[in-house]
Tab-separated table of C-alpha atoms in Angstrom:
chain	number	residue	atom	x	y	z
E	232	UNK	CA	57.428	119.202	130.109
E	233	UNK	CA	59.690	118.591	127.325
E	234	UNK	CA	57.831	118.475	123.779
E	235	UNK	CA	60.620	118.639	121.195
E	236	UNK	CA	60.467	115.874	118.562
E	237	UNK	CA	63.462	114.465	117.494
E	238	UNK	CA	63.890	113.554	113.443
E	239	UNK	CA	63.326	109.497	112.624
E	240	UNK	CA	66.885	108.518	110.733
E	241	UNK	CA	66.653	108.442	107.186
E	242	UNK	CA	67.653	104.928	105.236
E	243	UNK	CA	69.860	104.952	102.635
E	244	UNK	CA	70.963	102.226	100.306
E	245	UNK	CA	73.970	101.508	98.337
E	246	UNK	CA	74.871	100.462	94.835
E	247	UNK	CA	75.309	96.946	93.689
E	248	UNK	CA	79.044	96.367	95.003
E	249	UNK	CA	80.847	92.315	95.152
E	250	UNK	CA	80.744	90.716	98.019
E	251	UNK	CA	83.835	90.338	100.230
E	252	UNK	CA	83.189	87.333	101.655
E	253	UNK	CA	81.377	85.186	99.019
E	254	UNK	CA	82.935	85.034	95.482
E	255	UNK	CA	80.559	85.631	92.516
E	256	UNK	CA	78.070	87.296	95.149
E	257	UNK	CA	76.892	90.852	95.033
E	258	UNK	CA	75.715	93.043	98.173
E	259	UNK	CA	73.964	95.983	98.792
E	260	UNK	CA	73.917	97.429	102.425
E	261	UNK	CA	71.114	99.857	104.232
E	262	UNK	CA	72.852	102.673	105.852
E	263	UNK	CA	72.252	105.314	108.409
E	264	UNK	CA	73.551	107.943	109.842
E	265	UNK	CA	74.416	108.025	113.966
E	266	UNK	CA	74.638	111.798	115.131
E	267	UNK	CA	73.081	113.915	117.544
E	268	UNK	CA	71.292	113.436	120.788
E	269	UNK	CA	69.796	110.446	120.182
E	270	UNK	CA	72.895	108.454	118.733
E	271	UNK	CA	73.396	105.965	121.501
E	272	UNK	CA	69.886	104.967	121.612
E	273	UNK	CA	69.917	104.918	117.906
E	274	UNK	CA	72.628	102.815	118.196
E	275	UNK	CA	71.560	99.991	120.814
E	276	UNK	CA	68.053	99.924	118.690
E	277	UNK	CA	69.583	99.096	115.823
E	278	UNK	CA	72.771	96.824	117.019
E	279	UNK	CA	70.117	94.975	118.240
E	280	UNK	CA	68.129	94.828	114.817
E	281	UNK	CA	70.845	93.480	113.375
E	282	UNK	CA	72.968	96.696	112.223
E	283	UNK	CA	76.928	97.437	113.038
E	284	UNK	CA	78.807	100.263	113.162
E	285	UNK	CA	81.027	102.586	111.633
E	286	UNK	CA	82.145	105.257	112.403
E	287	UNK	CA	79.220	107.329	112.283
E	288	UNK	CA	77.325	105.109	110.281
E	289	UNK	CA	74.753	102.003	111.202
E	290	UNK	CA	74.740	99.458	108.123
E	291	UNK	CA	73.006	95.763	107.509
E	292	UNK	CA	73.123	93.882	104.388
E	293	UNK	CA	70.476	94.714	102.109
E	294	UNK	CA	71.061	91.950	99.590
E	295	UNK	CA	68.179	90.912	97.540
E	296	UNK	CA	69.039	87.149	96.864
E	297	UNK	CA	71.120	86.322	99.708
E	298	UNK	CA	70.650	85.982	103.514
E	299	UNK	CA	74.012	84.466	104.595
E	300	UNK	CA	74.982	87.363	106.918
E	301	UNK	CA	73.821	87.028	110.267
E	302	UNK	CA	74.297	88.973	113.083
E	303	UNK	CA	75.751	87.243	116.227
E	304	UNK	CA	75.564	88.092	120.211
E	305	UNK	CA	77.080	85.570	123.181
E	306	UNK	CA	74.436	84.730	125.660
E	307	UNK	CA	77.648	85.848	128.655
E	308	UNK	CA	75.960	84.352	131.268
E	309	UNK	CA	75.520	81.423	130.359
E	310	UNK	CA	79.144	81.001	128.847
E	311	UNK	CA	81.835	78.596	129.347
E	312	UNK	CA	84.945	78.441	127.857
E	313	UNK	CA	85.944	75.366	126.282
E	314	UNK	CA	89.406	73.522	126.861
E	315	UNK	CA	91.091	74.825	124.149
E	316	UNK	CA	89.994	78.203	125.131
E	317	UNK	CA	90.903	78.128	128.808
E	318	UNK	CA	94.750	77.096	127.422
E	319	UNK	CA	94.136	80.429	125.462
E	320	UNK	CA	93.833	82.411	128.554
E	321	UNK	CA	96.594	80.944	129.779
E	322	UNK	CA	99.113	81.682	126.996
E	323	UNK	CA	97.692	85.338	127.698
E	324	UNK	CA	97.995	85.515	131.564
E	325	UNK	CA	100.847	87.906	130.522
E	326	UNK	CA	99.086	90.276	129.155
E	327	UNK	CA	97.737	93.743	130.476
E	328	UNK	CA	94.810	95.312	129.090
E	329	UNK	CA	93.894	98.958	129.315
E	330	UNK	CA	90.804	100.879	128.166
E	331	UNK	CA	90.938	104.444	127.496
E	332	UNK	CA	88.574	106.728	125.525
E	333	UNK	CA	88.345	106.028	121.705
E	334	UNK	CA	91.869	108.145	120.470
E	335	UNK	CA	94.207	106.921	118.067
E	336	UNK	CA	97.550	106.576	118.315
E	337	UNK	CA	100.750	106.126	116.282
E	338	UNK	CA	101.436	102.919	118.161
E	339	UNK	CA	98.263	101.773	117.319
E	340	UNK	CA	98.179	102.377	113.859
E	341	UNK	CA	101.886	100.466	113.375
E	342	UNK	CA	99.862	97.715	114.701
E	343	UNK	CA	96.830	98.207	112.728
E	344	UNK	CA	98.933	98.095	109.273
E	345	UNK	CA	100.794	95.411	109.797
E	346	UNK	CA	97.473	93.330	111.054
E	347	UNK	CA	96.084	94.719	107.724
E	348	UNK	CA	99.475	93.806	105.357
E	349	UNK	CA	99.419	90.156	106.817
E	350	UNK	CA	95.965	89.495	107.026
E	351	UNK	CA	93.468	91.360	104.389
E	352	UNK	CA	95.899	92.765	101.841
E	353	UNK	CA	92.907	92.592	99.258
E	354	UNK	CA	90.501	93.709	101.909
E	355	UNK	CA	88.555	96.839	101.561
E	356	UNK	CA	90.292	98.509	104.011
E	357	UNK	CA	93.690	97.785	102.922
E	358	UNK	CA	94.452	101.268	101.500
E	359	UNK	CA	93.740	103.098	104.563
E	360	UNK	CA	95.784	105.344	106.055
E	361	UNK	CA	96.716	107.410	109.305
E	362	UNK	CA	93.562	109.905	108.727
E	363	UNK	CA	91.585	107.016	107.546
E	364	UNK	CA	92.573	104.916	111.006
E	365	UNK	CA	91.778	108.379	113.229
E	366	UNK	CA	88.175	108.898	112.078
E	367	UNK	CA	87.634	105.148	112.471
E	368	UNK	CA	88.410	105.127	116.044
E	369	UNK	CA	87.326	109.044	117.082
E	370	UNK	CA	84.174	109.439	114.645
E	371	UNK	CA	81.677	108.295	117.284
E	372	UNK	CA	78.980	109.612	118.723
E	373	UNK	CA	78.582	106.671	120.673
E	374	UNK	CA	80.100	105.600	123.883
E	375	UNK	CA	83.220	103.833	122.757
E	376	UNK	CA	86.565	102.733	124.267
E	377	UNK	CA	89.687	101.121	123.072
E	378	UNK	CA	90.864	98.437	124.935
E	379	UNK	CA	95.034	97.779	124.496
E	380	UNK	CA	96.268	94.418	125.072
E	381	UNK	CA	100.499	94.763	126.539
E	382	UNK	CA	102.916	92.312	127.600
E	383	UNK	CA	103.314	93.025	131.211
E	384	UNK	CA	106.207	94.513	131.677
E	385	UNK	CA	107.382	95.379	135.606
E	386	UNK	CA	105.885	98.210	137.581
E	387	UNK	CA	103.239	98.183	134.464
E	388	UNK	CA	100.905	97.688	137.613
E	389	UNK	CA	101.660	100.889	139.264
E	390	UNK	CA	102.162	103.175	136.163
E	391	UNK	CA	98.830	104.704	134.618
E	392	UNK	CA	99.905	104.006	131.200
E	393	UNK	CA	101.616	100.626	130.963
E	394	UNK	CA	104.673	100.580	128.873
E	395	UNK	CA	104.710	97.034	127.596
E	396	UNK	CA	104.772	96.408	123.898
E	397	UNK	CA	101.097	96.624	122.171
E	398	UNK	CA	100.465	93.187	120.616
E	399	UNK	CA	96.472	93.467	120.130
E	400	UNK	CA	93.648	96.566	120.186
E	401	UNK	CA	90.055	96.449	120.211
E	402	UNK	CA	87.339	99.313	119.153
E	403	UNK	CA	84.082	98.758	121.665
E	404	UNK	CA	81.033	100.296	122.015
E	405	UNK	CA	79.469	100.148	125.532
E	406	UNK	CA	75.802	99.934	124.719
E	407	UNK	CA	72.681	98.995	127.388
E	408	UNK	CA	72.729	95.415	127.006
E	409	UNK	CA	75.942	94.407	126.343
E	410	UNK	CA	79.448	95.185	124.583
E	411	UNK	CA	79.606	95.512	120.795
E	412	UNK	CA	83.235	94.590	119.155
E	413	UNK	CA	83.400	97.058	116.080
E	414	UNK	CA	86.244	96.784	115.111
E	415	UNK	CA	89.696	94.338	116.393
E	416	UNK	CA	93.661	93.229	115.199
E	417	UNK	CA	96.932	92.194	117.009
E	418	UNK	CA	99.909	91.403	116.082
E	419	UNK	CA	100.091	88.746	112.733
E	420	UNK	CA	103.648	87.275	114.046
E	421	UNK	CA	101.758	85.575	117.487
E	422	UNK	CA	100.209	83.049	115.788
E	423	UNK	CA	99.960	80.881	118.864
E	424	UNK	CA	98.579	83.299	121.110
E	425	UNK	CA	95.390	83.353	119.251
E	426	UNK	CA	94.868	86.823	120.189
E	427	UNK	CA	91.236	87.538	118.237
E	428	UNK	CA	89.886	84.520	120.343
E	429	UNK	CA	91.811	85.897	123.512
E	430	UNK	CA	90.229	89.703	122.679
E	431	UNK	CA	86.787	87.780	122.778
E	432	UNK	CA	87.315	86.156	125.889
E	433	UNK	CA	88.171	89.046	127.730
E	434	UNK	CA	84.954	91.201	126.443
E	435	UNK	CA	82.831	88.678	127.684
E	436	UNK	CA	84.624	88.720	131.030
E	437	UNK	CA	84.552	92.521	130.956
E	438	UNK	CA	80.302	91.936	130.119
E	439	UNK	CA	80.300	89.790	132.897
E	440	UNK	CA	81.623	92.354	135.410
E	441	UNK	CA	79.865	94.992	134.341
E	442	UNK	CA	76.129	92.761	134.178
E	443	UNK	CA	75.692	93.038	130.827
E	444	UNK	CA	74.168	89.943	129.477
E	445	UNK	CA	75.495	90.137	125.417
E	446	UNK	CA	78.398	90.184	123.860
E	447	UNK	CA	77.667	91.384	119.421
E	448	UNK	CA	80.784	89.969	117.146
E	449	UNK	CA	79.235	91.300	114.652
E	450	UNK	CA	78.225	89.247	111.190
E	451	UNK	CA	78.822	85.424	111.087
E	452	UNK	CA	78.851	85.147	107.108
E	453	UNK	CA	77.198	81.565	106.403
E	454	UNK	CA	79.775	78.997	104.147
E	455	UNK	CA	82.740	82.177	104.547
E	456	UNK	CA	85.473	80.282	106.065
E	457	UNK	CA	87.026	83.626	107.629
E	458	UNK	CA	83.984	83.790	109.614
E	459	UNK	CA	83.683	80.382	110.933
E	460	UNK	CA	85.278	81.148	114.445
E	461	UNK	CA	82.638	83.159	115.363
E	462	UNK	CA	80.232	80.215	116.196
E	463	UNK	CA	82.860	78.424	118.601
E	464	UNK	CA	81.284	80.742	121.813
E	465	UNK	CA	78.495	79.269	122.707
E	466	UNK	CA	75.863	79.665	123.511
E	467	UNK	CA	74.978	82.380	121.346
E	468	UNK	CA	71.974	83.712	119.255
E	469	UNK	CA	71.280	84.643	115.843
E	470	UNK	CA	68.929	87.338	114.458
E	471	UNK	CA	66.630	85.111	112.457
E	472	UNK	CA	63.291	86.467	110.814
E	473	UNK	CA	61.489	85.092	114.052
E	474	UNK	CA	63.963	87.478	116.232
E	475	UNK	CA	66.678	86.375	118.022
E	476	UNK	CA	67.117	82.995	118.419
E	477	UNK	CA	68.936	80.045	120.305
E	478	UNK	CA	72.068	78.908	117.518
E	479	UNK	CA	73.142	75.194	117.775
E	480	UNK	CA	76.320	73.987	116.116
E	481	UNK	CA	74.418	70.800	114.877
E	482	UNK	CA	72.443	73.936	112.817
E	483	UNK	CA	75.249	73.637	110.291
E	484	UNK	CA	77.978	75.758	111.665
């Protein structure tokens, strides 16, 4: 019989830092560190305490006078897409998405700077750079995949690697109960397309398949209008101090 004791993580916290999401807020995070054996479980335990992702790293807020980051999972079973959501899909049919194992690529990062020069020019990851984009996506000791989004282009159904133009990317971890969305961008110039709703439709189709019942976005961030979106799939549930529970739009979306 195997006796061997693995370590418990260690918790770390950060300094005092302002808030990107709330102005005249300041945040502190928790932080641990995902390697070894154990880093998958590690990582489903604490997705589902509330923590995200990245790279090798599994952070929550930590702040001490404010509570308006909450962590969000779709109930997938129970999900139906709404009208405006269903014309989404269809603005997308075109599309082809691939998953592959978590490696960068130039074609990706072309993508992923542009997303970042259009969309969070003051963000903190606006300064990042090929290396920086690399580690993001291979610095896992997780099970993670990309998933590309392509407009079909023909024979694209025959070829391994289709050779459509990449309009959209996301960075997934598989985990036991459901898919976790680390990290996603597309193409600023198709606007219409609403491509971040279209990339969340499609992971909880993919959830679906594979009989996974949650789909994590993540942090919905409480009066942040950039994170308003996330609380048009429902149903969903929010990790409350009672655990996770049911959300309701009427709750003051």
């Amino acid at each position: 019989m195997n006796t061997q004791a693995y370590p418990s993580p260690q918790f770390f916290m950060t300094a005092p830092a302002p808030c990107p999401y709330l102005p005249g807020h300041v945040e502190r995070k928790v932080f641990t560190h995902l390697v070894g054996q154990r880093a998958s479980e590690m990582n489903d335990l604490l997705t589902q305490g509330g923590f995200r992702r990245s790279q090798n790293i599994a952070y929550r807020p930590a702040c001490e006078t404010c509570r308006a980051c909450i962590s969000v999972r779709i109930l997938v079973d129970a999900f139906e897409p709404t009208g405006s959501m269903t014309r989404v899909l269809s603005r997308n049919a075109d599309l082809l998405a691939k998953e592959y194992e978590a490696e960068p690529s130039s074609e990706q990062f072309s993508l992923f700077r542009r997303y970042l020069d259009s969309r969070h020019i003051q963000g903190g990851m606006s300064d990042m750079t090929v290396l920086d984009y690399a580690m993001m996506v291979e610095d896992t000791h997780v099970p993670t995949r990309i998933i590309e989004y392509r407009l079909r282009e023909e024979g694209d159904g025959i070829a391994e690697k289709p050779s459509g133009r990449l309009i959209a990317t996301a960075l997934t971890d598989m985990m036991s109960d459901g898919l976790s969305m680390v990290y996603s961008f597309y193409d600023p110039d198709l606007e219409r397309r609403s491509l971040g709703t279209f990339m969340i439709l499609d992971h909880i189709r993919r959830a679906r398949a594979l009989g996974l019942p949650h789909v994590y976005l993540g942090y919905w961030v409480k009066g942040s209008r950039k994170m308003a979106y996330k609380t048009r799939f429902q149903p969903q549930e929010h990790l409350l101090h009672q655990g996770w529970t049911r959300f309701r739009p009427t709750d003051g979306s």
